[in-house]
mmCIF file of C-alpha atoms in Angstrom:
data_model
loop_
_atom_site.group_PDB
_atom_site.id
_atom_site.type_symbol
_atom_site.label_atom_id
_atom_site.label_comp_id
_atom_site.label_asym_id
_atom_site.label_seq_id
_atom_site.Cartn_x
_atom_site.Cartn_y
_atom_site.Cartn_z
ATOM 1 C CA MET A 898 64.868 54.553 -35.512
ATOM 2 C CA TYR A 899 63.010 54.735 -32.286
ATOM 3 C CA SER A 900 63.687 53.576 -28.752
ATOM 4 C CA SER A 901 60.625 52.347 -26.959
ATOM 5 C CA GLN A 902 59.262 51.079 -23.676
ATOM 6 C CA PHE A 903 57.219 48.352 -25.363
ATOM 7 C CA PRO A 904 57.562 44.897 -23.822
ATOM 8 C CA GLU A 905 60.075 42.614 -25.458
ATOM 9 C CA ASP A 906 59.285 39.144 -26.732
ATOM 10 C CA ASN A 907 62.270 37.045 -25.683
ATOM 11 C CA ASP A 908 61.182 33.994 -27.652
ATOM 12 C CA LYS A 909 63.022 34.890 -30.853
ATOM 13 C CA ALA A 910 62.802 31.351 -32.211
ATOM 14 C CA GLN A 911 59.068 31.804 -32.821
ATOM 15 C CA ALA A 912 59.378 35.349 -34.146
ATOM 16 C CA GLY A 913 59.479 35.827 -37.895
ATOM 17 C CA SER A 914 62.059 37.977 -39.569
ATOM 18 C CA ILE A 915 61.935 40.757 -42.133
ATOM 19 C CA THR A 916 64.687 42.412 -44.104
ATOM 20 C CA LEU A 917 64.616 46.203 -44.363
ATOM 21 C CA THR A 918 66.457 47.775 -47.313
ATOM 22 C CA ASP A 919 67.568 51.406 -47.576
ATOM 23 C CA ASP A 920 67.954 53.632 -50.676
ATOM 24 C CA GLN A 921 71.605 52.534 -51.019
ATOM 25 C CA GLY A 922 70.640 48.852 -51.277
ATOM 26 C CA ARG A 923 71.994 47.945 -47.823
ATOM 27 C CA SER A 924 69.876 45.521 -45.821
ATOM 28 C CA LEU A 925 69.069 45.035 -42.138
ATOM 29 C CA GLU A 926 67.707 41.718 -40.923
ATOM 30 C CA CYS A 927 65.148 42.212 -38.126
ATOM 31 C CA TYR A 928 63.021 40.052 -35.857
ATOM 32 C CA VAL A 929 59.316 40.818 -35.920
ATOM 33 C CA GLU A 930 58.636 41.723 -32.300
ATOM 34 C CA HIS A 931 54.989 42.505 -32.900
ATOM 35 C CA SER A 932 52.613 42.979 -35.791
ATOM 36 C CA LEU A 933 49.300 44.770 -35.702
ATOM 37 C CA SER A 934 46.683 46.257 -37.944
ATOM 38 C CA VAL A 935 45.482 49.818 -37.414
ATOM 39 C CA GLU A 936 42.729 51.247 -39.608
ATOM 40 C CA GLY A 937 43.354 48.602 -42.273
ATOM 41 C CA GLN A 938 47.130 49.176 -42.443
ATOM 42 C CA GLU A 939 49.515 46.401 -41.319
ATOM 43 C CA TYR A 940 52.381 47.589 -39.067
ATOM 44 C CA VAL A 941 55.323 45.713 -37.574
ATOM 45 C CA LEU A 942 57.605 46.511 -34.644
ATOM 46 C CA LEU A 943 61.102 45.318 -35.588
ATOM 47 C CA LEU A 944 64.267 44.573 -33.605
ATOM 48 C CA PRO A 945 67.552 44.155 -35.514
ATOM 49 C CA VAL A 946 69.002 40.622 -35.383
ATOM 50 C CA ASP A 947 72.499 42.038 -34.814
ATOM 51 C CA SER A 948 73.341 44.625 -32.143
ATOM 52 C CA PRO A 949 73.307 48.255 -33.293
ATOM 53 C CA VAL A 950 76.424 50.354 -32.687
ATOM 54 C CA GLU A 951 77.253 54.029 -32.843
ATOM 55 C CA ILE A 952 80.681 55.548 -33.435
ATOM 56 C CA PHE A 953 81.627 58.770 -31.677
ATOM 57 C CA ALA A 954 84.587 61.083 -32.275
ATOM 58 C CA TRP A 955 86.044 62.644 -29.131
ATOM 59 C CA GLN A 956 86.604 66.393 -29.503
ATOM 60 C CA GLY A 957 88.267 68.935 -27.202
ATOM 61 C CA ASP A 958 90.757 68.685 -24.351
ATOM 62 C CA ASP A 959 90.574 66.380 -21.304
ATOM 63 C CA GLU A 960 88.495 68.766 -19.173
ATOM 64 C CA GLU A 961 86.045 69.772 -21.913
ATOM 65 C CA GLU A 962 85.959 66.574 -23.973
ATOM 66 C CA GLU A 963 82.778 66.039 -25.979
ATOM 67 C CA ALA A 964 81.526 62.988 -27.891
ATOM 68 C CA ILE A 965 80.266 63.795 -31.406
ATOM 69 C CA LEU A 966 78.228 61.115 -33.193
ATOM 70 C CA VAL A 967 79.784 60.179 -36.545
ATOM 71 C CA GLU A 968 76.921 60.231 -39.064
ATOM 72 C CA ASP A 969 78.716 61.277 -42.250
ATOM 73 C CA ASP A 970 78.849 58.344 -44.695
ATOM 74 C CA THR A 971 82.234 59.469 -46.057
ATOM 75 C CA THR A 972 83.811 59.473 -42.575
ATOM 76 C CA ILE A 973 82.214 56.121 -41.716
ATOM 77 C CA GLU A 974 83.575 54.656 -44.952
ATOM 78 C CA GLU A 975 87.030 55.999 -44.127
ATOM 79 C CA ILE A 976 87.196 54.656 -40.546
ATOM 80 C CA PHE A 977 85.188 51.461 -41.145
ATOM 81 C CA PRO A 978 88.170 49.112 -41.812
ATOM 82 C CA THR A 979 89.926 50.237 -38.590
ATOM 83 C CA ALA A 980 86.726 49.938 -36.533
ATOM 84 C CA GLN A 981 86.110 46.511 -38.058
ATOM 85 C CA ALA A 982 89.629 45.330 -37.148
ATOM 86 C CA VAL A 983 89.364 46.593 -33.546
ATOM 87 C CA LEU A 984 86.005 44.863 -33.029
ATOM 88 C CA SER A 985 87.221 41.618 -34.628
ATOM 89 C CA GLU A 986 89.695 41.334 -31.730
ATOM 90 C CA GLN A 987 86.598 40.795 -29.550
ATOM 91 C CA ASN A 988 85.065 38.317 -32.017
ATOM 92 C CA LEU A 989 82.563 40.934 -33.160
ATOM 93 C CA ALA A 990 81.865 41.534 -36.861
ATOM 94 C CA LEU A 991 81.075 45.161 -37.763
ATOM 95 C CA LYS A 992 78.514 45.472 -40.558
ATOM 96 C CA ASN A 993 77.485 48.536 -42.563
ATOM 97 C CA THR A 994 73.776 47.689 -42.609
ATOM 98 C CA ALA A 995 70.717 49.752 -43.531
ATOM 99 C CA TYR A 996 69.649 52.466 -41.068
ATOM 100 C CA ALA A 997 72.323 51.588 -38.464
ATOM 101 C CA LEU A 998 75.772 50.078 -38.134
ATOM 102 C CA THR A 999 75.529 46.684 -36.425
ATOM 103 C CA VAL A 1000 77.804 44.033 -34.964
ATOM 104 C CA GLY A 1001 77.344 40.297 -35.108
ATOM 105 C CA GLY A 1002 78.640 38.163 -32.266
ATOM 106 C CA GLU A 1003 78.294 37.992 -28.511
ATOM 107 C CA LEU A 1004 78.613 41.346 -26.778
ATOM 108 C CA PRO A 1005 80.816 41.514 -23.674
ATOM 109 C CA PRO A 1006 79.046 41.680 -20.294
ATOM 110 C CA VAL A 1007 77.974 45.182 -19.233
ATOM 111 C CA GLU A 1008 80.378 46.831 -16.799
ATOM 112 C CA GLU A 1009 79.388 50.036 -14.992
ATOM 113 C CA SER A 1010 82.814 51.573 -15.711
ATOM 114 C CA GLU A 1011 82.243 51.129 -19.474
ATOM 115 C CA LEU A 1012 78.881 52.968 -19.599
ATOM 116 C CA PHE A 1013 78.367 56.341 -21.231
ATOM 117 C CA THR A 1014 75.201 58.407 -20.811
ATOM 118 C CA LEU A 1015 74.199 60.435 -23.844
ATOM 119 C CA GLU A 1016 71.988 63.438 -23.137
ATOM 120 C CA ILE A 1017 69.772 63.979 -26.180
ATOM 121 C CA GLU A 1018 68.776 67.580 -26.746
ATOM 122 C CA ASP A 1019 65.550 67.983 -28.696
ATOM 123 C CA GLU A 1020 63.303 70.992 -28.199
ATOM 124 C CA ASP A 1021 60.240 69.173 -29.577
ATOM 125 C CA ALA A 1022 60.488 66.063 -27.438
ATOM 126 C CA ASP A 1023 61.286 65.255 -23.840
ATOM 127 C CA LEU A 1024 63.785 62.442 -24.450
ATOM 128 C CA GLU A 1025 65.358 60.269 -21.785
ATOM 129 C CA PRO A 1026 69.167 60.068 -21.662
ATOM 130 C CA GLU A 1027 70.483 57.063 -23.582
ATOM 131 C CA GLN A 1028 72.869 54.614 -21.900
ATOM 132 C CA LEU A 1029 75.591 53.174 -24.119
ATOM 133 C CA GLN A 1030 78.153 50.442 -23.494
ATOM 134 C CA LEU A 1031 81.709 50.992 -24.701
ATOM 135 C CA LEU A 1032 82.902 48.219 -27.009
ATOM 136 C CA ALA A 1033 86.199 49.633 -28.290
ATOM 137 C CA THR A 1034 88.256 52.742 -28.926
ATOM 138 C CA PHE A 1035 90.673 53.421 -31.771
ATOM 139 C CA TYR A 1036 92.568 56.196 -33.501
ATOM 140 C CA HIS A 1037 92.394 57.145 -37.154
ATOM 141 C CA GLU A 1038 94.627 59.975 -38.402
ATOM 142 C CA GLU A 1039 95.196 61.222 -34.831
ATOM 143 C CA GLN A 1040 91.442 61.401 -34.102
ATOM 144 C CA GLU A 1041 90.130 59.273 -31.229
ATOM 145 C CA TYR A 1042 86.944 57.290 -31.888
ATOM 146 C CA ALA A 1043 84.817 55.118 -29.616
ATOM 147 C CA ILE A 1044 82.328 52.409 -30.578
ATOM 148 C CA TYR A 1045 79.282 52.034 -28.335
ATOM 149 C CA THR A 1046 76.158 49.887 -28.322
ATOM 150 C CA PRO A 1047 72.922 51.156 -26.761
ATOM 151 C CA LEU A 1048 71.648 49.279 -23.697
ATOM 152 C CA ASP A 1049 68.025 49.874 -24.709
ATOM 153 C CA PRO A 1050 66.820 47.992 -27.759
ATOM 154 C CA LEU A 1051 66.745 49.847 -31.061
ATOM 155 C CA LEU A 1052 63.267 49.378 -32.493
ATOM 156 C CA PHE A 1053 61.926 50.222 -35.923
ATOM 157 C CA PHE A 1054 58.317 50.667 -36.969
ATOM 158 C CA ALA A 1055 57.472 49.680 -40.513
ATOM 159 C CA ARG A 1056 54.351 49.203 -42.570
ATOM 160 C CA PHE A 1057 53.728 46.956 -45.515
ATOM 161 C CA THR A 1058 53.348 48.577 -48.924
ATOM 162 C CA LYS A 1059 50.738 47.442 -51.464
ATOM 163 C CA SER A 1060 53.419 45.198 -52.992
ATOM 164 C CA GLY A 1061 53.965 43.519 -49.601
ATOM 165 C CA GLN A 1062 57.383 45.101 -48.934
ATOM 166 C CA PRO A 1063 58.206 46.493 -45.480
ATOM 167 C CA GLU A 1064 58.738 50.256 -45.465
ATOM 168 C CA LEU A 1065 60.153 52.179 -42.528
ATOM 169 C CA LEU A 1066 57.861 54.885 -41.174
ATOM 170 C CA SER A 1067 59.185 58.416 -41.518
ATOM 171 C CA PRO A 1068 59.463 60.372 -38.233
ATOM 172 C CA GLU A 1069 56.379 62.405 -39.256
ATOM 173 C CA GLU A 1070 54.321 59.275 -40.016
ATOM 174 C CA PHE A 1071 55.470 57.688 -36.763
ATOM 175 C CA ARG A 1072 54.388 60.717 -34.697
ATOM 176 C CA LYS A 1073 51.005 60.653 -36.459
ATOM 177 C CA VAL A 1074 50.254 56.967 -35.793
ATOM 178 C CA GLN A 1075 52.209 56.527 -32.535
ATOM 179 C CA PRO A 1076 49.194 57.055 -30.213
ATOM 180 C CA LEU A 1077 47.119 54.526 -32.199
ATOM 181 C CA LEU A 1078 49.947 51.973 -32.264
ATOM 182 C CA GLU A 1079 50.687 52.361 -28.538
ATOM 183 C CA GLU A 1080 47.001 52.031 -27.653
ATOM 184 C CA GLN A 1081 46.638 48.851 -29.695
ATOM 185 C CA LEU A 1082 49.915 47.356 -28.403
ATOM 186 C CA PHE A 1083 49.016 48.041 -24.784
ATOM 187 C CA ASN A 1084 45.501 46.649 -25.285
ATOM 188 C CA GLU A 1085 46.946 43.442 -26.760
ATOM 189 C CA VAL A 1086 49.454 43.079 -23.906
ATOM 190 C CA GLU A 1087 46.677 43.290 -21.292
#
């Protein structure tokens, strides 16, 4: 998954859609934001139809509290029913989709007091802090969890295989073709 500064196409009605599938058979319905061909390979920039969410576990005491992203499938499976119930109170449907958890439904308006800034530490990349909107909090076995949605769109880059199936680019492949894709996207925007 990759956040990006590429321009968004707000006319979703005209955009096509593609379904990504992961190794576990889960699917993720995405709008095709942009498609382009680079050196004979067809690439697509995809935006999930539903809003992505991330679940964090709060660790430590009040003064030194730290948010830890829950990525373990076993933990997600364990807390999923509770998270689903809490979000359903806001008419949001939590889905365990491919590559990211998502929610269907209308997100609440963004309130400054509900924002959380996540500092991403990566020695290889100079990454901007990510702003997240709090959707809900809940407890499971005395552990506090919080469900957030990123304010910036979550974008995926995929290519089409010889059989015509979309395949997500690995981080290594993305880094290799990123300059070519950005150049072509920016040239097409101008």
